[in-house]
Coordinates of C-alpha atoms and ligand atoms in Angstrom, one line a residue:
M27 CA 90.7 96.4 67.6
S28 CA 86.9 96.1 67.5
E29 CA 85.3 93.0 69.0
R30 CA 85.1 90.0 66.7
H31 CA 82.0 87.8 66.6
V32 CA 81.6 84.4 65.3
L33 CA 78.4 82.6 64.1
T34 CA 78.5 78.8 64.0
I35 CA 76.1 76.8 61.9
N36 CA 75.6 73.1 62.4
A37 CA 72.9 71.8 60.2
G38 CA 72.1 68.2 61.2
S39 CA 69.6 65.8 59.8
A40 CA 66.8 66.8 62.2
T41 CA 68.2 69.8 64.0
L42 CA 69.8 73.1 63.2
K43 CA 72.2 74.3 65.9
I44 CA 73.6 77.8 66.0
G45 CA 76.1 79.5 68.2
V46 CA 76.9 83.2 68.5
Y47 CA 80.3 83.8 70.0
R48 CA 82.5 86.7 70.9
A49 CA 86.3 86.2 70.4
G50 CA 88.3 86.0 73.6
G51 CA 87.3 85.1 77.1
P52 CA 85.1 87.0 79.5
G53 CA 85.5 90.8 79.2
G54 CA 87.5 90.5 76.0
T55 CA 90.4 88.7 77.6
A56 CA 92.4 86.1 75.8
G57 CA 91.0 82.6 75.9
D58 CA 88.3 80.5 74.3
P59 CA 85.6 82.3 72.4
R60 CA 82.7 83.1 74.8
Q61 CA 79.2 81.9 73.8
L62 CA 76.6 84.7 73.8
W63 CA 73.7 82.7 72.3
R64 CA 72.9 79.0 71.8
I65 CA 70.0 78.4 69.4
K66 CA 68.5 75.1 68.4
I67 CA 65.8 74.4 65.9
D68 CA 64.5 70.9 66.7
R69 CA 62.2 68.3 65.1
L70 CA 62.9 69.4 61.5
G71 CA 60.9 67.4 59.0
S72 CA 57.9 67.3 61.3
D73 CA 55.0 69.7 61.9
E74 CA 56.3 70.5 65.3
A75 CA 59.6 72.3 64.6
E76 CA 60.5 74.7 67.4
L77 CA 63.2 77.2 68.1
Q78 CA 64.8 77.3 71.5
A79 CA 67.4 79.9 72.4
S80 CA 69.4 80.5 75.5
G81 CA 71.6 83.5 76.1
A82 CA 74.7 83.9 78.2
D83 CA 72.8 86.2 80.6
G84 CA 70.3 83.5 81.4
Q85 CA 67.7 84.5 78.8
R86 CA 65.5 81.6 77.6
L87 CA 63.3 82.0 74.6
G88 CA 61.1 79.4 72.8
R89 CA 59.1 79.7 69.6
R90 CA 56.9 77.2 67.8
L91 CA 57.6 77.2 64.1
G92 CA 55.2 74.6 62.7
R93 CA 56.4 72.7 59.7
R94 CA 60.0 73.2 58.6
S95 CA 61.2 70.6 56.2
H96 CA 65.0 71.0 56.5
A97 CA 67.8 73.1 58.0
A98 CA 68.1 75.6 55.1
E99 CA 64.4 76.4 55.5
A100 CA 64.9 77.0 59.2
L101 CA 67.8 79.3 58.7
D102 CA 65.5 82.2 57.9
D103 CA 63.8 81.7 61.3
L104 CA 67.2 82.0 62.8
L105 CA 68.1 85.2 60.9
D106 CA 64.8 86.7 62.1
F107 CA 65.5 85.7 65.6
L108 CA 69.0 87.2 65.6
G109 CA 67.7 90.4 64.0
E110 CA 65.5 90.8 67.1
A111 CA 67.7 89.4 69.8
A112 CA 71.0 90.9 68.7
P113 CA 70.3 93.7 66.3
G114 CA 73.2 95.1 64.3
L115 CA 75.6 92.3 65.3
A116 CA 78.3 92.0 62.7
F117 CA 80.1 88.7 62.2
S118 CA 83.8 88.5 61.3
V119 CA 83.5 84.8 60.5
V120 CA 80.8 82.3 60.0
S121 CA 82.0 78.8 60.7
H122 CA 80.1 75.8 59.2
R123 CA 80.0 72.2 60.1
V124 CA 80.4 70.3 56.8
V125 CA 79.9 66.6 57.0
H126 CA 82.1 65.4 54.2
G127 CA 85.6 66.8 53.2
G128 CA 86.6 63.9 51.0
P129 CA 90.1 62.5 51.0
E130 CA 92.0 65.8 50.8
L131 CA 90.2 68.3 53.0
H132 CA 91.5 67.4 56.5
R133 CA 91.6 70.8 58.2
P134 CA 89.2 73.8 58.5
L135 CA 89.5 76.2 55.6
A136 CA 88.1 79.4 54.0
V137 CA 85.3 78.7 51.5
G138 CA 85.0 80.3 48.2
P139 CA 83.2 79.2 45.0
A140 CA 85.9 76.7 44.1
V141 CA 85.8 74.9 47.5
L142 CA 81.9 74.9 47.3
D143 CA 82.2 73.1 44.0
V144 CA 84.4 70.5 45.5
L145 CA 82.0 70.1 48.4
R146 CA 79.0 69.6 46.1
G147 CA 80.8 66.6 44.6
F148 CA 80.5 64.8 48.0
S149 CA 76.8 65.3 48.3
P150 CA 75.9 61.8 47.1
L151 CA 78.0 60.4 49.9
A152 CA 76.1 62.2 52.6
P153 CA 72.7 63.2 51.1
L154 CA 71.0 63.9 54.4
H155 CA 73.6 66.5 55.4
Q156 CA 75.9 67.8 52.7
P157 CA 73.3 69.5 50.6
H158 CA 72.0 71.3 53.8
N159 CA 75.5 72.2 54.8
I160 CA 76.1 73.7 51.4
A161 CA 72.7 75.5 51.4
G162 CA 73.7 76.9 54.8
I163 CA 77.0 78.3 53.4
E164 CA 75.2 79.8 50.5
A165 CA 72.6 81.4 52.7
A166 CA 75.3 82.8 55.1
C167 CA 77.2 84.2 52.2
R168 CA 74.1 86.2 51.2
A169 CA 73.2 87.2 54.7
F170 CA 76.8 88.1 55.8
P171 CA 78.7 89.0 52.7
D172 CA 81.6 90.7 54.6
A173 CA 82.2 87.7 56.9
L174 CA 84.8 85.0 56.2
Q175 CA 83.0 81.7 55.6
V176 CA 84.9 78.7 57.1
A177 CA 84.2 75.0 56.6
C178 CA 85.1 72.5 59.3
F179 CA 84.9 68.8 58.3
D180 CA 83.4 65.9 60.2
T181 CA 85.7 63.6 58.3
A182 CA 88.9 65.5 59.3
F183 CA 89.4 63.9 62.8
H184 CA 89.6 60.4 61.2
R185 CA 92.0 61.2 58.4
G186 CA 95.0 60.1 60.6
Q187 CA 93.6 56.7 61.4
P188 CA 95.8 53.8 60.4
R189 CA 95.6 52.7 56.8
V190 CA 94.6 49.2 57.8
N191 CA 91.4 50.7 59.2
D192 CA 91.0 53.1 56.4
V193 CA 90.5 50.7 53.5
Y194 CA 88.0 48.2 52.2
A195 CA 89.0 44.9 50.9
L196 CA 88.8 46.0 47.3
P197 CA 91.5 46.5 44.6
P198 CA 93.6 49.6 45.6
A199 CA 92.5 51.6 42.6
F200 CA 89.2 52.1 44.4
Y201 CA 91.0 53.6 47.5
D202 CA 92.9 55.9 45.2
E203 CA 89.5 57.0 43.7
G204 CA 88.3 57.9 47.2
V205 CA 86.5 54.7 48.3
R206 CA 87.7 54.8 51.9
R207 CA 86.5 54.6 55.5
Y208 CA 86.1 58.3 56.2
G209 CA 84.3 58.3 59.5
F210 CA 82.1 61.2 60.6
H211 CA 81.1 63.2 63.7
G212 CA 84.7 64.3 63.9
L213 CA 84.1 67.7 65.5
S214 CA 82.2 65.9 68.3
Y215 CA 85.0 63.4 68.8
E216 CA 87.6 66.2 68.7
H217 CA 85.8 68.0 71.5
I218 CA 85.5 64.9 73.7
A219 CA 89.2 64.1 73.1
E220 CA 90.0 67.7 74.3
C221 CA 87.9 67.3 77.4
L222 CA 89.5 64.0 78.5
P223 CA 92.6 65.4 80.2
E224 CA 90.4 67.2 82.7
V225 CA 87.8 64.5 83.0
S226 CA 90.2 61.6 83.5
P227 CA 94.0 61.7 82.9
R228 CA 93.9 57.9 82.7
L229 CA 91.5 58.1 79.7
A230 CA 93.3 61.0 78.1
G231 CA 96.3 58.7 77.6
G232 CA 94.4 55.5 77.2
R233 CA 92.0 53.5 75.0
V234 CA 88.6 55.1 74.8
V235 CA 85.5 54.3 72.7
I236 CA 83.2 57.3 72.2
A237 CA 79.6 56.7 71.3
H238 CA 78.1 59.7 69.6
L239 CA 74.4 58.8 69.7
G240 CA 72.2 61.4 68.1
N241 CA 69.8 61.2 65.1
G242 CA 73.0 60.2 63.3
A243 CA 75.0 57.9 65.4
S244 CA 78.5 56.5 65.2
M245 CA 81.3 55.3 67.5
C246 CA 85.0 55.9 67.4
A247 CA 88.0 54.4 69.1
I248 CA 90.8 56.7 70.1
V249 CA 94.1 55.9 71.7
A250 CA 95.9 58.7 73.5
G251 CA 93.5 61.1 71.9
R252 CA 94.0 60.0 68.3
A253 CA 91.4 58.3 66.1
V254 CA 92.1 54.6 65.4
A255 CA 88.8 53.3 64.0
S256 CA 85.2 54.3 63.4
T257 CA 81.9 52.5 62.8
M258 CA 81.1 54.8 59.9
G259 CA 82.8 54.3 56.6
F260 CA 82.5 55.6 53.1
S261 CA 79.2 57.2 53.7
A262 CA 77.2 58.3 56.8
L263 CA 75.1 55.1 56.5
D264 CA 77.4 52.5 58.0
G265 CA 77.8 51.2 61.6
L266 CA 75.0 51.7 64.1
P267 CA 71.3 51.9 63.2
M268 CA 70.2 55.5 63.3
G269 CA 66.9 57.5 63.4
T270 CA 66.1 56.6 59.8
R271 CA 69.3 55.1 58.5
C272 CA 70.0 51.4 58.5
G273 CA 73.6 51.3 59.7
Q274 CA 75.7 48.2 58.9
I275 CA 74.1 45.9 56.3
D276 CA 75.3 43.0 54.2
P277 CA 76.0 44.3 50.7
G278 CA 74.3 41.1 49.5
V279 CA 71.0 42.6 50.7
L280 CA 71.5 45.5 48.2
L281 CA 72.3 43.0 45.4
W282 CA 69.1 41.1 46.3
L283 CA 67.0 44.3 46.3
M284 CA 68.3 45.1 42.8
Q285 CA 68.3 41.7 41.3
S286 CA 65.2 40.1 42.9
K287 CA 63.1 43.1 43.8
G288 CA 64.0 45.3 40.8
L289 CA 64.8 48.4 43.0
D290 CA 66.9 51.1 41.4
A291 CA 69.6 53.2 43.1
D292 CA 67.1 56.0 44.1
A293 CA 64.7 53.5 45.7
I294 CA 67.5 51.7 47.6
S295 CA 68.9 55.1 48.7
D296 CA 65.5 56.2 50.0
L297 CA 65.0 52.9 51.8
L298 CA 68.4 52.9 53.5
Y299 CA 68.6 56.6 54.4
N300 CA 65.0 57.5 55.1
R301 CA 62.9 54.4 55.9
S302 CA 65.2 52.2 57.9
G303 CA 66.8 52.5 61.4
L304 CA 64.8 53.1 64.5
A305 CA 61.9 54.5 62.4
G306 CA 61.8 51.7 59.9
M307 CA 62.2 48.9 62.5
S308 CA 59.6 50.3 64.9
G309 CA 57.0 51.9 62.6
V310 CA 56.6 54.3 65.5
G311 CA 59.2 57.0 64.9
A312 CA 62.8 58.0 64.6
D313 CA 63.0 60.0 67.8
M314 CA 64.3 58.2 70.9
R315 CA 61.9 60.2 73.1
T316 CA 59.0 59.0 71.1
L317 CA 60.2 55.4 71.2
E318 CA 60.8 55.5 74.9
A319 CA 57.3 56.8 75.5
S320 CA 55.6 54.2 73.3
T321 CA 54.0 51.1 74.6
D322 CA 54.3 49.4 71.2
P323 CA 56.5 46.3 71.6
A324 CA 58.1 47.2 68.2
A325 CA 59.4 50.4 69.8
A326 CA 61.0 48.5 72.7
F327 CA 62.5 46.0 70.2
A328 CA 64.1 48.8 68.1
I329 CA 65.7 50.2 71.3
E330 CA 66.9 46.7 72.2
H331 CA 68.4 46.2 68.8
F332 CA 70.1 49.6 68.9
T333 CA 71.7 48.9 72.3
A334 CA 72.8 45.4 71.2
R335 CA 74.5 47.0 68.2
I336 CA 76.3 49.5 70.4
R337 CA 77.6 46.7 72.6
H338 CA 78.7 44.8 69.5
E339 CA 80.6 47.8 68.1
T340 CA 82.1 48.6 71.5
G341 CA 83.7 45.1 71.5
A342 CA 84.9 45.5 67.9
L343 CA 86.4 49.0 68.5
A344 CA 88.0 47.8 71.8
A345 CA 89.8 45.1 69.6
S346 CA 91.0 47.9 67.2
A347 CA 92.3 49.9 70.2
G348 CA 94.0 46.9 71.8
G349 CA 91.7 47.1 74.8
I350 CA 89.4 49.6 76.5
D351 CA 89.8 51.9 79.5
G352 CA 86.7 54.0 79.0
L353 CA 83.4 54.5 77.1
V354 CA 82.0 57.9 76.6
F355 CA 78.3 58.6 75.8
T356 CA 77.5 61.9 74.0
A357 CA 75.0 63.6 71.7
G358 CA 71.2 63.7 72.2
I359 CA 70.6 60.0 73.1
G360 CA 74.0 59.5 74.7
E361 CA 73.6 62.5 77.0
H362 CA 69.9 62.1 77.9
S363 CA 68.7 58.5 77.6
A364 CA 69.4 56.7 80.9
R365 CA 67.7 53.7 79.5
V366 CA 70.0 53.3 76.5
R367 CA 73.1 53.8 78.6
A368 CA 71.9 51.3 81.1
E369 CA 71.0 48.7 78.5
V370 CA 74.5 49.1 76.9
L371 CA 76.5 49.0 80.1
R372 CA 74.6 46.1 81.8
G373 CA 75.8 44.0 78.9
L374 CA 79.4 45.1 79.1
R375 CA 80.4 43.8 82.5
W376 CA 82.6 41.3 80.8
L377 CA 84.7 44.3 79.5
G378 CA 85.0 45.7 83.1
F379 CA 82.1 48.1 83.2
E380 CA 80.2 48.3 86.5
L381 CA 77.2 50.6 86.1
D382 CA 76.4 53.1 88.8
E383 CA 72.6 53.1 88.5
T384 CA 72.1 56.3 90.6
A385 CA 74.6 58.3 88.6
N386 CA 73.2 57.0 85.4
E387 CA 69.6 58.1 86.3
A388 CA 71.0 61.5 87.3
G389 CA 72.3 61.8 83.8
G390 CA 74.1 64.5 81.9
R391 CA 72.3 67.4 83.5
D392 CA 72.6 69.3 86.8
H393 CA 71.1 72.6 88.0
D394 CA 73.5 74.6 85.7
G395 CA 72.6 72.6 82.6
D396 CA 74.7 70.0 80.8
A397 CA 77.1 68.2 83.1
I398 CA 80.0 65.7 82.8
R399 CA 79.3 62.7 85.0
R400 CA 80.9 59.3 85.6
I401 CA 78.3 56.6 85.5
T402 CA 80.4 53.6 86.6
T403 CA 81.1 52.7 90.2
A404 CA 84.4 53.8 91.9
D405 CA 85.7 50.2 91.7
S406 CA 84.7 49.6 88.1
V407 CA 87.7 48.5 86.1
A408 CA 86.7 50.4 83.1
E409 CA 85.2 53.9 83.3
A410 CA 82.0 55.1 81.6
W411 CA 81.2 58.8 81.3
I412 CA 78.6 61.2 80.0
I413 CA 80.4 64.1 78.3
P414 CA 78.1 66.6 76.6
T415 CA 79.4 67.3 73.1
D416 CA 80.0 70.8 71.9
E417 CA 80.5 70.9 68.2
E418 CA 79.7 74.6 68.2
A419 CA 82.7 75.4 70.4
M420 CA 85.0 73.5 68.1
L421 CA 83.5 75.4 65.1
A422 CA 84.0 78.8 66.8
R423 CA 87.6 78.1 67.6
H424 CA 88.4 76.7 64.2
G425 CA 86.7 79.7 62.6
L426 CA 88.8 82.2 64.5
D427 CA 92.0 80.2 63.8
V428 CA 91.4 80.4 60.1
L429 CA 90.5 84.1 60.4
G430 CA 93.9 84.6 62.1
S431 CA 95.8 82.6 59.6
P432 CA 97.3 83.9 56.4
E433 CA 94.3 82.4 54.6
G434 CA 91.9 84.7 56.5
K435 CA 94.0 87.8 56.7
G436 CA 92.3 90.9 55.5
R437 CA 89.0 89.1 55.4
G438 CA 86.0 89.1 57.7
G439 CA 85.9 92.8 58.7
Ligands
LIG520 P1 71.4 65.4 65.7 O1 72.1 64.1 65.3 O2 70.3 65.8 64.7 O3 72.4 66.5 66.0 P2 70.9 65.2 68.6 O4 72.4 64.9 68.9 O5 70.3 66.4 69.1 O6 70.6 65.1 67.0 O7 70.1 63.9 69.1 C1 68.8 63.7 68.8 C2 68.3 62.5 69.5 O8 68.4 62.6 70.9 C3 66.8 62.1 69.2 O9 66.7 60.7 69.0 C4 66.2 62.5 70.5 O10 65.0 61.7 70.7 C5 67.2 62.1 71.5 N1 67.0 62.8 72.8 C6 67.0 64.1 73.1 N2 66.6 64.3 74.3 C7 66.3 63.1 74.8 C8 65.8 62.6 76.1 N3 65.6 63.4 77.1 N4 65.6 61.2 76.3 C9 65.9 60.4 75.2 N5 66.3 60.8 74.0 C10 66.6 62.1 73.8

């Protein structure tokens, strides 16, 4: 059988992350798909978008792109890059991260026009992502018409959470109509949960809070690897403040905005999704690197609020999990901001966390790149870890699984 290749597409709010994989382990042996290229287009929405690519053979390439408004626009840059870096590469499957799968779609599946129609219906629930995810699928269908297109849902990991944490205190008819706590970042949580047995057997069987801190940010409690509760709910707005999103807010504020300020739904949506969070609070920017470099007191205050909210949610999620054995930091801020991790953990001694300052400063990188690191002392009662997320690896595996299932048979070359 000829070699099968997988393309993974992860269109975030400010980044487009791509993986190119070959099925099987090194040399075509059985095992996890092997990554050939990792490509990231960063700072979308600014005038400074850039493409960075690293290859399995140590190649490193960077390219300034200038202004790119969103992920679908940047996909053309990616196709140009692949045309040069890996000419003639044929993909059997293109596996897409899709933020919202609604109440029914709780496993990866092949996408055709009918599924795309269903996914479009969830766009109002995740306007920063779902339209880009769909545009990515449409673009990939055009670029790779012979490949199987697979959608993997960020909501899927949470679908098994207990009903008591899945509902709002509304009449049940709303739940039946789909007004539920979906939770997001599920591919990232699934990856972390799969890492835990090797990282710490105690945590793999225990009560863990995972903090996925990127431009979008959420936290999830897992017990013995299974989702119990999440800070995100019906939409990707709830929970922690994010780059430009408000996070948790009293619904009374929305009523006040409508009734006293005369704002309509579009204006409120723009405020809550695009003009709030770290950017809105600080007036300096949405990007944690920009905030950390700023001398503006409003930037420092936005970081202080962000870390206070993470501590608050850690306590709440620990209550949902019946205690806490470990806290995992992941995604851009979680992996790279020693300041955020330190501010969080210094305030969590009461939960048994004893920060190891040196390990924390060393962070989630070593000479080989991303690294898993424990950042609490050896005698700390509870453990804190940096575990780099890898949504792309999950996408590649799920894509191949669907390709090998009856659903994918005879498809994808
Ligand atoms: P997305 O949610 O779009 O996938 P990421 O997980 O890549 O985003 O996270 C992006 C966030 O990570 C940005 O706020 C960025 O500033 C932050 N970040 C990346 N590198 C660093 C760093 N070295 N120090 C502090 N923050 C960082």
